[in-house]
PDB file of C-alpha atoms in Angstrom:
ATOM      1  CA  MET A   1      -0.001  -0.001  -0.004  1.00 49.00           C
ATOM      2  CA  ASN A   2       1.127   3.539  -0.686  1.00 55.00           C
ATOM      3  CA  ASP A   3       2.784   5.043   2.426  1.00 77.00           C
ATOM      4  CA  ILE A   4       1.807   8.615   1.548  1.00 89.00           C
ATOM      5  CA  VAL A   5      -1.116   9.866   3.626  1.00 94.00           C
ATOM      6  CA  ASN A   6      -2.855  13.185   3.061  1.00 93.00           C
ATOM      7  CA  ASP A   7      -3.854  14.914   6.291  1.00 93.00           C
ATOM      8  CA  SER A   8      -6.980  17.012   6.617  1.00 90.00           C
ATOM      9  CA  PRO A   9      -6.870  20.256   4.628  1.00 89.00           C
ATOM     10  CA  ASP A  10      -8.125  22.018   7.791  1.00 90.00           C
ATOM     11  CA  PRO A  11      -4.906  23.252   9.478  1.00 93.00           C
ATOM     12  CA  ALA A  12      -6.325  22.873  13.005  1.00 93.00           C
ATOM     13  CA  VAL A  13      -7.355  19.251  12.325  1.00 93.00           C
ATOM     14  CA  ALA A  14      -4.010  18.439  10.672  1.00 95.00           C
ATOM     15  CA  GLU A  15      -2.180  19.903  13.677  1.00 97.00           C
ATOM     16  CA  HIS A  16      -4.347  17.866  16.079  1.00 96.00           C
ATOM     17  CA  VAL A  17      -3.629  14.675  14.113  1.00 97.00           C
ATOM     18  CA  ARG A  18       0.125  15.398  14.139  1.00 97.00           C
ATOM     19  CA  ARG A  19       0.124  15.924  17.933  1.00 97.00           C
ATOM     20  CA  TYR A  20      -1.942  12.763  18.392  1.00 98.00           C
ATOM     21  CA  LEU A  21       0.360  10.615  16.246  1.00 97.00           C
ATOM     22  CA  ASP A  22       3.570  12.071  17.690  1.00 97.00           C
ATOM     23  CA  SER A  23       2.436  11.337  21.264  1.00 98.00           C
ATOM     24  CA  ASP A  24       0.524   8.057  20.673  1.00 97.00           C
ATOM     25  CA  GLY A  25      -2.630   9.912  21.671  1.00 96.00           C
ATOM     26  CA  GLU A  26      -1.302  11.306  24.955  1.00 96.00           C
ATOM     27  CA  ASP A  27      -1.809  14.747  23.416  1.00 97.00           C
ATOM     28  CA  GLY A  28      -5.106  14.799  21.539  1.00 96.00           C
ATOM     29  CA  TYR A  29      -7.044  11.747  22.751  1.00 98.00           C
ATOM     30  CA  LEU A  30      -9.168  13.949  25.015  1.00 96.00           C
ATOM     31  CA  GLU A  31      -9.830  17.080  23.020  1.00 91.00           C
ATOM     32  CA  GLY A  32     -12.902  19.223  22.534  1.00 85.00           C
ATOM     33  CA  GLY A  33     -14.523  17.641  25.572  1.00 85.00           C
ATOM     34  CA  THR A  34     -14.602  14.054  24.295  1.00 91.00           C
ATOM     35  CA  THR A  35     -12.483  11.139  23.105  1.00 97.00           C
ATOM     36  CA  ASN A  36     -10.755  11.330  19.726  1.00 97.00           C
ATOM     37  CA  LEU A  37      -9.271   8.849  17.293  1.00 98.00           C
ATOM     38  CA  VAL A  38      -7.351   9.135  14.052  1.00 98.00           C
ATOM     39  CA  ILE A  39      -8.799   7.399  11.006  1.00 98.00           C
ATOM     40  CA  THR A  40      -7.194   6.780   7.630  1.00 98.00           C
ATOM     41  CA  THR A  41      -9.587   6.170   4.743  1.00 97.00           C
ATOM     42  CA  VAL A  42      -9.133   5.561   1.020  1.00 96.00           C
ATOM     43  CA  GLY A  43     -10.359   8.368  -1.225  1.00 92.00           C
ATOM     44  CA  ARG A  44     -13.381   7.296  -3.236  1.00 93.00           C
ATOM     45  CA  ARG A  45     -12.195   9.134  -6.354  1.00 92.00           C
ATOM     46  CA  SER A  46      -8.430   9.481  -5.898  1.00 90.00           C
ATOM     47  CA  GLY A  47      -7.644   6.124  -4.291  1.00 90.00           C
ATOM     48  CA  ARG A  48      -5.228   8.039  -2.040  1.00 95.00           C
ATOM     49  CA  ARG A  49      -5.109   7.604   1.718  1.00 96.00           C
ATOM     50  CA  HIS A  50      -6.619  10.430   3.802  1.00 96.00           C
ATOM     51  CA  ARG A  51      -6.227  10.908   7.541  1.00 97.00           C
ATOM     52  CA  THR A  52      -8.310  12.929   9.994  1.00 96.00           C
ATOM     53  CA  GLY A  53      -9.078  13.154  13.685  1.00 96.00           C
ATOM     54  CA  LEU A  54     -12.629  12.528  14.892  1.00 96.00           C
ATOM     55  CA  PHE A  55     -14.670  12.440  18.072  1.00 95.00           C
ATOM     56  CA  PHE A  56     -15.882   8.932  18.841  1.00 98.00           C
ATOM     57  CA  GLY A  57     -17.986   6.972  21.270  1.00 98.00           C
ATOM     58  CA  ARG A  58     -17.977   3.313  22.215  1.00 98.00           C
ATOM     59  CA  ASP A  59     -20.734   0.768  21.829  1.00 98.00           C
ATOM     60  CA  GLY A  60     -19.177  -2.258  23.475  1.00 97.00           C
ATOM     61  CA  GLU A  61     -16.127  -3.092  21.348  1.00 97.00           C
ATOM     62  CA  ARG A  62     -17.417  -0.999  18.435  1.00 98.00           C
ATOM     63  CA  LEU A  63     -16.470   2.610  17.771  1.00 98.00           C
ATOM     64  CA  VAL A  64     -19.163   5.120  16.822  1.00 98.00           C
ATOM     65  CA  LEU A  65     -18.712   8.239  14.671  1.00 98.00           C
ATOM     66  CA  VAL A  66     -21.140  11.046  13.834  1.00 96.00           C
ATOM     67  CA  ALA A  67     -20.706  12.310  10.260  1.00 95.00           C
ATOM     68  CA  SER A  68     -21.576  15.918  11.009  1.00 89.00           C
ATOM     69  CA  GLY A  69     -18.471  17.687   9.758  1.00 70.00           C
ATOM     70  CA  SER A  70     -16.746  20.254  11.936  1.00 63.00           C
ATOM     71  CA  VAL A  71     -18.825  23.292  10.982  1.00 59.00           C
ATOM     72  CA  PHE A  72     -22.543  23.738  11.662  1.00 58.00           C
ATOM     73  CA  GLY A  73     -24.594  23.263   8.493  1.00 56.00           C
ATOM     74  CA  GLN A  74     -21.643  21.778   6.577  1.00 64.00           C
ATOM     75  CA  PRO A  75     -22.348  18.936   4.133  1.00 71.00           C
ATOM     76  CA  THR A  76     -21.527  15.378   5.148  1.00 85.00           C
ATOM     77  CA  PRO A  77     -17.721  15.118   5.418  1.00 91.00           C
ATOM     78  CA  ASN A  78     -15.430  13.430   2.899  1.00 92.00           C
ATOM     79  CA  TRP A  79     -14.278  10.763   5.374  1.00 95.00           C
ATOM     80  CA  TYR A  80     -17.890   9.517   5.543  1.00 96.00           C
ATOM     81  CA  HIS A  81     -18.228   9.261   1.745  1.00 95.00           C
ATOM     82  CA  ASN A  82     -14.834   7.551   1.546  1.00 96.00           C
ATOM     83  CA  LEU A  83     -15.900   4.950   4.156  1.00 97.00           C
ATOM     84  CA  MET A  84     -19.164   4.266   2.373  1.00 97.00           C
ATOM     85  CA  ALA A  85     -17.227   3.631  -0.866  1.00 97.00           C
ATOM     86  CA  THR A  86     -14.391   1.653   0.792  1.00 97.00           C
ATOM     87  CA  PRO A  87     -15.524   0.525   4.249  1.00 98.00           C
ATOM     88  CA  GLU A  88     -12.171  -0.866   5.378  1.00 97.00           C
ATOM     89  CA  ALA A  89      -9.977   1.705   7.144  1.00 98.00           C
ATOM     90  CA  GLU A  90      -7.143   2.124   9.629  1.00 98.00           C
ATOM     91  CA  VAL A  91      -7.749   3.565  13.095  1.00 98.00           C
ATOM     92  CA  GLN A  92      -5.538   4.707  15.940  1.00 98.00           C
ATOM     93  CA  VAL A  93      -6.982   5.026  19.445  1.00 98.00           C
ATOM     94  CA  ARG A  94      -4.258   6.297  21.747  1.00 98.00           C
ATOM     95  CA  ALA A  95      -1.232   4.107  20.867  1.00 98.00           C
ATOM     96  CA  GLU A  96      -3.300   1.210  19.505  1.00 97.00           C
ATOM     97  CA  ARG A  97      -3.534   0.866  15.713  1.00 97.00           C
ATOM     98  CA  PHE A  98      -5.920  -1.536  14.006  1.00 98.00           C
ATOM     99  CA  ARG A  99      -8.067  -2.121  10.917  1.00 98.00           C
ATOM    100  CA  VAL A 100     -11.818  -1.631  10.939  1.00 98.00           C
ATOM    101  CA  LEU A 101     -14.817  -2.283   8.759  1.00 98.00           C
ATOM    102  CA  ALA A 102     -17.423   0.497   8.669  1.00 98.00           C
ATOM    103  CA  HIS A 103     -21.176   0.423   8.229  1.00 98.00           C
ATOM    104  CA  GLU A 104     -23.844   3.089   8.520  1.00 98.00           C
ATOM    105  CA  ALA A 105     -26.307   2.683  11.368  1.00 98.00           C
ATOM    106  CA  VAL A 106     -29.985   2.600  10.380  1.00 98.00           C
ATOM    107  CA  GLY A 107     -33.335   2.144  12.097  1.00 98.00           C
ATOM    108  CA  VAL A 108     -33.294   1.120  15.760  1.00 98.00           C
ATOM    109  CA  GLU A 109     -29.484   0.975  15.800  1.00 98.00           C
ATOM    110  CA  TYR A 110     -29.339   4.582  14.546  1.00 98.00           C
ATOM    111  CA  THR A 111     -31.803   5.809  17.177  1.00 97.00           C
ATOM    112  CA  ARG A 112     -29.917   4.097  20.010  1.00 98.00           C
ATOM    113  CA  LEU A 113     -26.496   5.294  18.837  1.00 98.00           C
ATOM    114  CA  TRP A 114     -27.728   8.852  18.200  1.00 97.00           C
ATOM    115  CA  ARG A 115     -28.839   8.946  21.860  1.00 97.00           C
ATOM    116  CA  LEU A 116     -25.455   7.576  22.946  1.00 97.00           C
ATOM    117  CA  MET A 117     -23.537  10.182  20.956  1.00 97.00           C
ATOM    118  CA  THR A 118     -25.707  13.160  21.941  1.00 96.00           C
ATOM    119  CA  ASP A 119     -25.298  12.142  25.583  1.00 95.00           C
ATOM    120  CA  LEU A 120     -21.508  12.233  25.073  1.00 94.00           C
ATOM    121  CA  ALA A 121     -21.544  15.460  23.034  1.00 92.00           C
ATOM    122  CA  PRO A 122     -24.828  17.401  23.306  1.00 92.00           C
ATOM    123  CA  VAL A 123     -23.544  19.807  20.615  1.00 90.00           C
ATOM    124  CA  TYR A 124     -24.676  17.201  18.044  1.00 91.00           C
ATOM    125  CA  HIS A 125     -28.258  18.399  18.667  1.00 91.00           C
ATOM    126  CA  ARG A 126     -27.232  21.792  17.244  1.00 89.00           C
ATOM    127  CA  TYR A 127     -25.532  20.124  14.259  1.00 87.00           C
ATOM    128  CA  ALA A 128     -28.776  18.214  13.629  1.00 89.00           C
ATOM    129  CA  ARG A 129     -30.881  21.388  13.719  1.00 88.00           C
ATOM    130  CA  GLU A 130     -28.647  23.055  11.114  1.00 86.00           C
ATOM    131  CA  ALA A 131     -27.957  20.007   8.913  1.00 85.00           C
ATOM    132  CA  PRO A 132     -29.638  19.691   5.510  1.00 83.00           C
ATOM    133  CA  GLY A 133     -30.846  16.183   6.459  1.00 84.00           C
ATOM    134  CA  PRO A 134     -30.292  13.372   8.949  1.00 89.00           C
ATOM    135  CA  ILE A 135     -26.679  13.134  10.133  1.00 93.00           C
ATOM    136  CA  PRO A 136     -25.241   9.694   9.399  1.00 96.00           C
ATOM    137  CA  ILE A 137     -23.798   7.560  12.182  1.00 97.00           C
ATOM    138  CA  VAL A 138     -20.943   5.229  11.287  1.00 98.00           C
ATOM    139  CA  VAL A 139     -20.041   2.113  13.267  1.00 98.00           C
ATOM    140  CA  LEU A 140     -16.488   0.764  13.125  1.00 98.00           C
ATOM    141  CA  GLU A 141     -15.788  -2.878  13.922  1.00 98.00           C
ATOM    142  CA  ARG A 142     -12.319  -4.390  14.215  1.00 97.00           C
ATOM    143  CA  VAL A 143     -11.184  -6.805  11.535  1.00 95.00           C
ATOM    144  CA  GLY A 144      -8.162  -9.082  11.406  1.00 84.00           C
ATOM    145  CA  GLU A 145      -5.913  -9.667  14.423  1.00 70.00           C
ATOM    146  CA  GLY A 146      -7.580  -9.210  17.787  1.00 56.00           C
ATOM    147  CA  SER A 147     -11.093  -8.866  16.359  1.00 55.00           C
TER     148      SER A 147
END
């Protein structure tokens, strides 16, 4: 696989990812009032690897992401579209690195996980009010070793 990874074009996010990676999550795991991970996806059009930092919650062993973007009213973020096109990705949580398989939550699972995530970060209610439609929730499950 190509070793080149493109970090977020948002300078603040790219800086957060760099701090996170350089410190194995010691600096950046708890940021913005919640837990953060670093995810590397494959671009749906470019085929290039893209890396960003995201808030996450836990549902048992699964990781939960809200695809709201970082700005109120912003369209669904690129990392979400990349995961829907190529659901296998790489994740780092603190110093632990592993592969995941993503799926979008729907129905009862969506409702339950939306409650979980808005309990962790009530700001998602504001994102929902200003979003052009329902905000997707993505579930990440480990694949390969240790899954």
